[in-house]
XYZ file of C-alpha atoms in Angstrom:
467
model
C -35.412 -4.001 26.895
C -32.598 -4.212 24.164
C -32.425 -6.737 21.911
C -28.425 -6.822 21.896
C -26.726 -9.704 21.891
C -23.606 -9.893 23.669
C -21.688 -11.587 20.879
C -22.933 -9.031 18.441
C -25.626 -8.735 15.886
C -24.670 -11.728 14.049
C -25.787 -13.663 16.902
C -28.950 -12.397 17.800
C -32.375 -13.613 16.841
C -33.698 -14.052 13.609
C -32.460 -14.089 9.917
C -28.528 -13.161 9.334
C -28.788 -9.796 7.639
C -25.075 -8.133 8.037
C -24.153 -4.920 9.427
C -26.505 -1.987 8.315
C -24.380 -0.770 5.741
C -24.355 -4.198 3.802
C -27.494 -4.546 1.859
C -28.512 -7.790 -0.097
C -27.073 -6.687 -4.127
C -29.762 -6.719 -7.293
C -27.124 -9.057 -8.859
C -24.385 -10.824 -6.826
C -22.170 -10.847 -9.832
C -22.106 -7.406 -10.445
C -19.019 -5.142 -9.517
C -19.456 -1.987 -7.807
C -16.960 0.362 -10.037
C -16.202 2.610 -6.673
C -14.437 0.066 -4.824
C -12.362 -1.494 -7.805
C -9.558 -0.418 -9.943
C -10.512 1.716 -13.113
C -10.240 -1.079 -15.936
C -11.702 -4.188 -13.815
C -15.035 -5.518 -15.311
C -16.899 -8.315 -15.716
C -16.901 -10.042 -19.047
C -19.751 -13.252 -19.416
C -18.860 -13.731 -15.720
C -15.062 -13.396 -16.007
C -13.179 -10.275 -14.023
C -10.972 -8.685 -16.217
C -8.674 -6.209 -14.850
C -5.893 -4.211 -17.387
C -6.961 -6.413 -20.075
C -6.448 -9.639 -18.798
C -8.921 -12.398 -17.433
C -8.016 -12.949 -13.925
C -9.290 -16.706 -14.993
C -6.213 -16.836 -17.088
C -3.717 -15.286 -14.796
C -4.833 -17.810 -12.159
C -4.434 -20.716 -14.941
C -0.725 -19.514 -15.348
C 0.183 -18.040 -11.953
C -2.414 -20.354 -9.167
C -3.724 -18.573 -6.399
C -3.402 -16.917 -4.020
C -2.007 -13.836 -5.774
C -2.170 -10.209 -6.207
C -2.945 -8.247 -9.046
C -2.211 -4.884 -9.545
C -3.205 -2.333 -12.418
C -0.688 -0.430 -13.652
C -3.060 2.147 -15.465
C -4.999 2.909 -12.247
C -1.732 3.020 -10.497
C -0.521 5.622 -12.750
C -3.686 7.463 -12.957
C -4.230 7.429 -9.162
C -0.331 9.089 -8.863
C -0.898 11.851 -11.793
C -4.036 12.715 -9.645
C -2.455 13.663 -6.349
C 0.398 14.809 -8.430
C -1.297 17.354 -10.470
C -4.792 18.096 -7.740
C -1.705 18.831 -5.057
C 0.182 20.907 -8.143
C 1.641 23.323 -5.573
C 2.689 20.647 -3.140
C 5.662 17.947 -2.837
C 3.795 14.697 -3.317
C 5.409 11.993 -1.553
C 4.316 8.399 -2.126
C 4.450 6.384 0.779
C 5.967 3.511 -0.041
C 5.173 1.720 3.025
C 1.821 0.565 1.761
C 3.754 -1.266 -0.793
C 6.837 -0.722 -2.751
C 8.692 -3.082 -5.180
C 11.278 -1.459 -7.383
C 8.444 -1.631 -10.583
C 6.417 0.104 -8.778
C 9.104 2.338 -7.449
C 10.204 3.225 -10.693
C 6.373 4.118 -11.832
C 6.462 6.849 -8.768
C 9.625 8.572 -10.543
C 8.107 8.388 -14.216
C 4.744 10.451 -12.624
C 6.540 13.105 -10.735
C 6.207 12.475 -7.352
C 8.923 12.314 -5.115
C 9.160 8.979 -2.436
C 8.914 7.893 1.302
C 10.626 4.957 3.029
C 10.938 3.913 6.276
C 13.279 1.468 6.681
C 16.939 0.622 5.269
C 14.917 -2.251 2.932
C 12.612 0.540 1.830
C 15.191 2.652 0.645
C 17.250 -0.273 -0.570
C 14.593 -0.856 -3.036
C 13.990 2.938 -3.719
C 17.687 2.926 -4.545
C 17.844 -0.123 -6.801
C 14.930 1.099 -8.848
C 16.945 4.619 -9.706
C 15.186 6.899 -8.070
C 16.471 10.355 -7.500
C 17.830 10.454 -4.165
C 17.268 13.845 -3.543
C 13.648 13.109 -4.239
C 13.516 11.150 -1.250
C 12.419 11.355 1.983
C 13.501 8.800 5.005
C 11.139 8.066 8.092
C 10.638 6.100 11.372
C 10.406 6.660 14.933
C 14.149 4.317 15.833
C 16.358 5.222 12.917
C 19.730 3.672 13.777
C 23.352 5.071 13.680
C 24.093 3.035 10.575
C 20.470 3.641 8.844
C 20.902 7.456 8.926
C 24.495 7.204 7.835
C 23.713 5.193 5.271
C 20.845 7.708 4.383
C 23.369 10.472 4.275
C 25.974 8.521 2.273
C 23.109 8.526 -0.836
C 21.911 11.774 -0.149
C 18.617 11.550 0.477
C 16.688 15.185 0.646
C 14.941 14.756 3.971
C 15.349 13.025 6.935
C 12.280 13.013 9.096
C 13.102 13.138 13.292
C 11.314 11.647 15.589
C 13.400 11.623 18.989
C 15.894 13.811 20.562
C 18.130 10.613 20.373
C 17.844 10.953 16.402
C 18.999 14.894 16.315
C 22.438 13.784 18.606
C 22.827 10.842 16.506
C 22.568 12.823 12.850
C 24.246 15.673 13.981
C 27.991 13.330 15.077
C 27.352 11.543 11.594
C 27.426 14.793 9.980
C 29.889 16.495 11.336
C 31.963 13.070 10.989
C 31.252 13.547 7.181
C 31.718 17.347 7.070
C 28.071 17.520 5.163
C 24.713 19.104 5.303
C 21.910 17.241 5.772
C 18.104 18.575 5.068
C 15.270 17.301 8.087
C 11.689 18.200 9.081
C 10.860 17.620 12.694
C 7.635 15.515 13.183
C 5.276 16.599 15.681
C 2.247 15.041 17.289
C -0.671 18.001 17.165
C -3.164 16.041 19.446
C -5.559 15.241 17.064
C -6.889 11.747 16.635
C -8.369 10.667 13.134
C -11.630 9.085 13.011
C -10.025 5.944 12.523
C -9.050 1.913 14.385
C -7.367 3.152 17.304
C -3.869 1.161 16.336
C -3.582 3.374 13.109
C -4.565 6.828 14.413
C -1.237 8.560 14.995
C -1.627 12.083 16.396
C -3.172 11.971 19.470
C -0.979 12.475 22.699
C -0.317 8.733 23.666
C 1.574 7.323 21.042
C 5.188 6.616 19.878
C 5.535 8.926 17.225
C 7.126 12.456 17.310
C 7.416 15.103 19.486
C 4.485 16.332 21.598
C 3.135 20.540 20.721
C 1.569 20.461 23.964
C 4.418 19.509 26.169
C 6.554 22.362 24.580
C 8.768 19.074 23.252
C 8.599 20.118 19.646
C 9.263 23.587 20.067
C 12.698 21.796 22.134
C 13.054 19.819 19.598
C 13.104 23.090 16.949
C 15.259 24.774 19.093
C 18.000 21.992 19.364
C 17.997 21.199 15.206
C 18.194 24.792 14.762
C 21.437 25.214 16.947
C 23.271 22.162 15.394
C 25.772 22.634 13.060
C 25.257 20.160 10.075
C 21.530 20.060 10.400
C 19.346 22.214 7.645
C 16.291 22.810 9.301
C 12.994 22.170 6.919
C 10.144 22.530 8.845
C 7.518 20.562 10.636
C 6.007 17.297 9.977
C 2.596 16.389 10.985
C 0.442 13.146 10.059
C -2.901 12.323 12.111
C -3.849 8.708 10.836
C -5.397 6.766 8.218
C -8.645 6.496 6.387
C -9.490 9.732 6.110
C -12.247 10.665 4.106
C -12.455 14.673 4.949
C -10.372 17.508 5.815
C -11.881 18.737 9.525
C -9.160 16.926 10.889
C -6.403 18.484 9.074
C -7.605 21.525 10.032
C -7.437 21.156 13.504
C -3.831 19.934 12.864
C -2.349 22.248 10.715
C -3.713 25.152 12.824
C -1.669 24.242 15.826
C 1.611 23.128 13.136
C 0.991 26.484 11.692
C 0.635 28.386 15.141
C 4.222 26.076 16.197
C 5.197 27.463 12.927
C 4.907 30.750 13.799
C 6.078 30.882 16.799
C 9.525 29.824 15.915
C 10.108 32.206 13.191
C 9.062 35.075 15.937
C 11.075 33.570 18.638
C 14.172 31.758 17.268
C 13.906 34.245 13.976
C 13.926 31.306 11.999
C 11.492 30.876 8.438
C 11.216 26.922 7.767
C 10.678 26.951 4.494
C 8.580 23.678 4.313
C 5.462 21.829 5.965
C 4.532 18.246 5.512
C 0.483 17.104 6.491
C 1.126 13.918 6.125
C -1.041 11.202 4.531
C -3.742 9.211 5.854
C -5.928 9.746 2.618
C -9.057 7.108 2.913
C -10.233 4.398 0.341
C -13.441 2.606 -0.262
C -12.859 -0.639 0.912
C -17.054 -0.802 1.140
C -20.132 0.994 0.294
C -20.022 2.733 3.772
C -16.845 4.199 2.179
C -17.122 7.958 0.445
C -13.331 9.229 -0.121
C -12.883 12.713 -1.684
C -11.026 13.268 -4.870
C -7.249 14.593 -4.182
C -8.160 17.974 -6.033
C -11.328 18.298 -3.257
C -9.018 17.664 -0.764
C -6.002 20.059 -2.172
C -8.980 23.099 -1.985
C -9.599 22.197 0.678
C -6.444 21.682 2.467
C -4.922 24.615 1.013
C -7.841 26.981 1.706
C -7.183 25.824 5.708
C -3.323 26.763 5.212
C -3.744 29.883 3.841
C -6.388 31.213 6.149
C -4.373 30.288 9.000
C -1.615 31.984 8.035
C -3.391 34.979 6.681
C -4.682 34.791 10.872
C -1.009 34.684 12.225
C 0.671 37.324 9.853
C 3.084 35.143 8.081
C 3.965 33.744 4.499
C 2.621 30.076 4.034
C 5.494 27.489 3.701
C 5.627 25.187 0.538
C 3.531 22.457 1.803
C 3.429 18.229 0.642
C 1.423 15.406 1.309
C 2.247 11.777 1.271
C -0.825 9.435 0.306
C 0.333 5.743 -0.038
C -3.004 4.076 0.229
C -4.944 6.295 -1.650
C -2.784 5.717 -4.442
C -1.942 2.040 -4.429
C -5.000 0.241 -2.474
C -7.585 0.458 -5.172
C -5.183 -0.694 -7.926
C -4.807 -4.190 -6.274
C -6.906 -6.785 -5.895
C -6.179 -10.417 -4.481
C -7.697 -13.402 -6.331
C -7.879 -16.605 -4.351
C -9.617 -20.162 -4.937
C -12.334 -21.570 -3.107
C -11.421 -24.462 -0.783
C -14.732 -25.308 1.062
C -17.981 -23.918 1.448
C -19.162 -24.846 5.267
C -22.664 -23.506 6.220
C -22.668 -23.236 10.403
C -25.754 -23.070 12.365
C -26.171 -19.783 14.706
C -28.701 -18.876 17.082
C -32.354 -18.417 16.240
C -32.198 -20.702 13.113
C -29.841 -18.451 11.207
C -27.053 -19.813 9.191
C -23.886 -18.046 8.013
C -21.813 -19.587 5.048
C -18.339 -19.655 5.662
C -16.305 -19.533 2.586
C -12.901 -21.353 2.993
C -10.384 -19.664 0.330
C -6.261 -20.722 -0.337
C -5.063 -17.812 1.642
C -5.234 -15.688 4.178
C -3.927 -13.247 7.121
C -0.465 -14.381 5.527
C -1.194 -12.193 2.272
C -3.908 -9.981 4.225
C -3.680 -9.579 8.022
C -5.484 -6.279 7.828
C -9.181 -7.440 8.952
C -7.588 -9.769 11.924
C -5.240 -6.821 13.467
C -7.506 -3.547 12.192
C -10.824 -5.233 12.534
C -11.187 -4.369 8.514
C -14.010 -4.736 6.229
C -13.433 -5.647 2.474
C -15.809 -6.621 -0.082
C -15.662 -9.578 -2.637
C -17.156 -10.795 -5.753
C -16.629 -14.202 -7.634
C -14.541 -13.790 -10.426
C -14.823 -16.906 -13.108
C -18.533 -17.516 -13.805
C -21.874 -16.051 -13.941
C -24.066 -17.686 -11.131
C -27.791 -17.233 -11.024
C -28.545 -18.100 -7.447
C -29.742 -16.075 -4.909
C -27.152 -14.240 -2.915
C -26.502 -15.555 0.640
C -24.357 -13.580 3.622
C -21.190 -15.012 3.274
C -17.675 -14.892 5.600
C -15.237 -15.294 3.577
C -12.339 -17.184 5.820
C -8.635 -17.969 4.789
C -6.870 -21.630 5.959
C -4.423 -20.588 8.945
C -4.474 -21.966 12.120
C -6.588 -19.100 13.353
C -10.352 -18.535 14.198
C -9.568 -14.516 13.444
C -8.110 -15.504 10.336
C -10.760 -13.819 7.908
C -10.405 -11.939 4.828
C -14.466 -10.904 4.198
C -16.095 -10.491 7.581
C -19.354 -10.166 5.560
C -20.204 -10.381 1.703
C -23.018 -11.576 -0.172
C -21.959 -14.248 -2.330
C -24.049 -16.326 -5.015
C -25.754 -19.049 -3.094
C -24.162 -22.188 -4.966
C -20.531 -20.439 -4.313
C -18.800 -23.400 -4.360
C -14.706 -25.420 -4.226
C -12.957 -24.431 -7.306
C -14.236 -21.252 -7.556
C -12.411 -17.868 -7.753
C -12.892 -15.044 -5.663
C -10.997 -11.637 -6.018
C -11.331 -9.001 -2.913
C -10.725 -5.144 -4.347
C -8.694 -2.894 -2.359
C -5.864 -5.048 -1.659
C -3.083 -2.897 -2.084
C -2.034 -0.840 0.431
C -0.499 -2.770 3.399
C -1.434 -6.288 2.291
C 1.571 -7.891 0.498
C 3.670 -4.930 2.380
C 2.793 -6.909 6.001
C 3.051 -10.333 4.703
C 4.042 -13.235 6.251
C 5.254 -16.951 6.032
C 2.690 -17.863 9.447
C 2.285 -21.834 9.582
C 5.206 -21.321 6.927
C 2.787 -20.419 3.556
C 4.731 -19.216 0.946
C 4.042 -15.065 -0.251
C 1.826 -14.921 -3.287
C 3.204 -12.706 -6.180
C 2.167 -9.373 -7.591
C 1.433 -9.656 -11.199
C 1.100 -6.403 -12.793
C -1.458 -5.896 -16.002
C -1.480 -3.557 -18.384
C -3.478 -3.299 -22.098
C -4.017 -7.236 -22.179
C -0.475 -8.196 -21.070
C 0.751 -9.296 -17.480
C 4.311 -9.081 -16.195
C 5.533 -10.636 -12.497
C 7.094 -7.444 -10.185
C 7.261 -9.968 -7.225
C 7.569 -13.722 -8.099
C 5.838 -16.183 -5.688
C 8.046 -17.361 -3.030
C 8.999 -21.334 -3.170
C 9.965 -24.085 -0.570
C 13.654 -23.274 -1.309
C 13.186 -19.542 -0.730
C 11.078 -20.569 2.934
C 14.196 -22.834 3.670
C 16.892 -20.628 2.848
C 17.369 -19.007 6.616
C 16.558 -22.336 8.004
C 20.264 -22.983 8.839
C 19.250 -26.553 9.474
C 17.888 -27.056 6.765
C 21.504 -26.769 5.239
């Protein structure tokens, strides 16, 4: 008979021990170095990140906030940049882009990618090359791509058939050139939350291999005057910790590949794989380096083409999380500490912090895990399993499904969650009308605000009412 329960294992019989990959730590104070930035350590009980105690951040800034390290930042960019040496490296600026950061992306060499008119707003503000950028998204409008055009950015990404008539009238309105990669969906699914795995068949980006829509698709940008055909575009999720499913991929890209030069006599000079590139949010978590992966990758590329008889295009990437997500961390303050009875005698400890799925909605709409530690004293108590819960109006509002915590975690304490960066203050929100923390960048002992925290006037200032 199984000993299941229908709610899950944290309500069956017996002791609350956490999912198998969560075992009880040696010392609950301790960091564990793989899922944190590259200068964040512990000092007499204090977390100090880029030089700075987050303890005196907090006493300057409150909570909740976000902290990012500039080094790691850096060091995380020069690493894709120079492990994918013979590659364009394209951050995606989606998982989180300020015009700081923005500016950091030029300064290392690697060229940007927005996907919105607010993206490239900010890419624009912060003076980076346009030709170094690259535009994306499945319902680009008239005015978006025109605009996109007008600053001449170096490659628009199509999605639709409606996107090809739409940039070919604005270019021929303008009399100009204008360079794009056609993105196409390989049907291949990443080993990843269903909502964020973005190649298999049913799905709203690109056009379908199978169908014979991107070869259509090929055909048409070819034919149109104005349009300078690139090559293909291919991404197959997020979280991905190997390359087996970029190989399946870039096979059928490559074979799409080469059946337009042999058909249509046409050599796209480019190929983009996309991103996807996983983190350790946890110790179940085991990302490979971006040289690994750029062996790796390459070795698939070149094999494939050394198969099909033709010259391998220049190739890029565009990593966004794996760049930004371990060089943030979010530091909040304990509100209440509320143990709650479950079945069989066991008790979980629900840890009330000042934030939430406002500043993180990532574990409520991915189902998420993140880790935790306390980050402004040395506790010697026993560790208990902790759920770490922010203060909205929502039972599914949690930020640390489970985490062992000191046992005498208590109000007034600080807790920082690693891994923060990527697609945390990028999908904030103002829900039950909380204000956006800031991002306070640190760097050799000194701290600088990219994003300030939003105030009651800022919440009020579309609130025509309010007026």
């Amino acid at each position: 008979m199984s000993t299941t329960h229908e709610a899950g294992w944290a309500h069956a019989p017996g002791a609350l021990r956490g999912p198998a990959w969560l075992s009880p730590p040696e010392d609950p104070n301790a960091l564990v170095p793989l899922l944190w930035s590259s200068t964040a350590h512990k000092r007499d009980g204090d977390l100090v990140v880029g030089g700075v105690a987050v303890a005196d951040l907090v006493a300057e800034h409150n909570t909740p906030a976000y902290v990012l390290d500039e080094d790691d930042f850096r060091s995380r960019a020069r690493a894709f940049r120079d492990g994918f040496a013979d590659y364009d490296v394209y951050y995606a600026g989606k998982a989180f882009l300020c015009t700081a950061v923005a500016g950091w992306v030029a300064e290392e060499g690697l060229h940007l990618d927005v996907c919105s008119n607010g993206e490239l707003t900010v890419a624009l503000r912060a003076g980076v090359d346009p030709a170094r950028i690259g535009y994306h998204g499945n319902n680009k409008t008239h005015p978006e791509l025109r605009r996109a055009v007008d600053a001449g950015v170096g490659r628009i990404v199509l999605d639709s058939f409606a996107e090809v008539d739409r940039l070919a009238q604005i270019t021929a309105e303008l009399g100009t050139r204008q360079g794009v990669m056609v993105r196409v969906t390989a049907g291949v699914e990443a080993h990843t939350h269903e909502y964020i795995a973005t190649a298999h068949e049913d799905q709203k980006f690109g056009f379908s291999i199978t169908s014979g829509d991107a070869y259509e698709a090929v055909r048409r940008v070819h034919e149109t005057p104005g349009l300078d055909l690139l090559g293909l575009h291919s991404h197959i999720g997020s979280q991905i910790f190997d390359s087996s499913g970029f190989e399946i991929a870039a096979k059928r890209v490559l074979r799409l590949h080469a059946r337009v030069g042999s058909e249509l006599g046409v050599t796209m000079p480019e190929m983009d794989l996309g991103g996807g590139f996983g983190i350790a949010y946890t110790t179940q978590d085991d990302p490979s380096e971006p040289a690994q992966l750029a062996r790796e990758m390459t070795t698939i590329v070149e094999q494939e083409c050394r198969g099909l008889g033709i010259e391998p295009p220049r190739l890029s990437i565009e990593p966004g999380r794996a760049i930004v997500g371990p060089s943030m961390c979010t530091v909040y303050t304990v509100g209440t500490v509320k143990p709650v009875a479950l079945d069989g005698g066991a008790v979980r400890t629900y840890v009330s912090v000042d934030g939430g799925m406002s500043d993180n909605i990532r574990t409520a709409l991915y189902d998420a895990d993140y880790s935790c530690t306390l980050a402004g004293r040395v506790s010697a108590a026993p560790p208990v399993l902790a759920r770490v819960v922010g203060k909205h109006c929502e039972a599914g509002d949690i930020v640390v499904r489970d985490e062992f915590l000191p046992g005498d975690v208590a109000p007034g304490d600080l807790l920082a969650v690693p891994g923060t960066g990527a697609y945390c203050r990028s999908m904030a929100s103002n829900y039950n009308h909380a204000l956006r923390p800031p991002v306070i960048a640190v760097r050799d002992g000194a701290a600088r605000i990219l994003l300030r925290r939003e105030t009651e006037d800022d919440l009020l200032a579309t609130d025509v009412g309010a007026s």
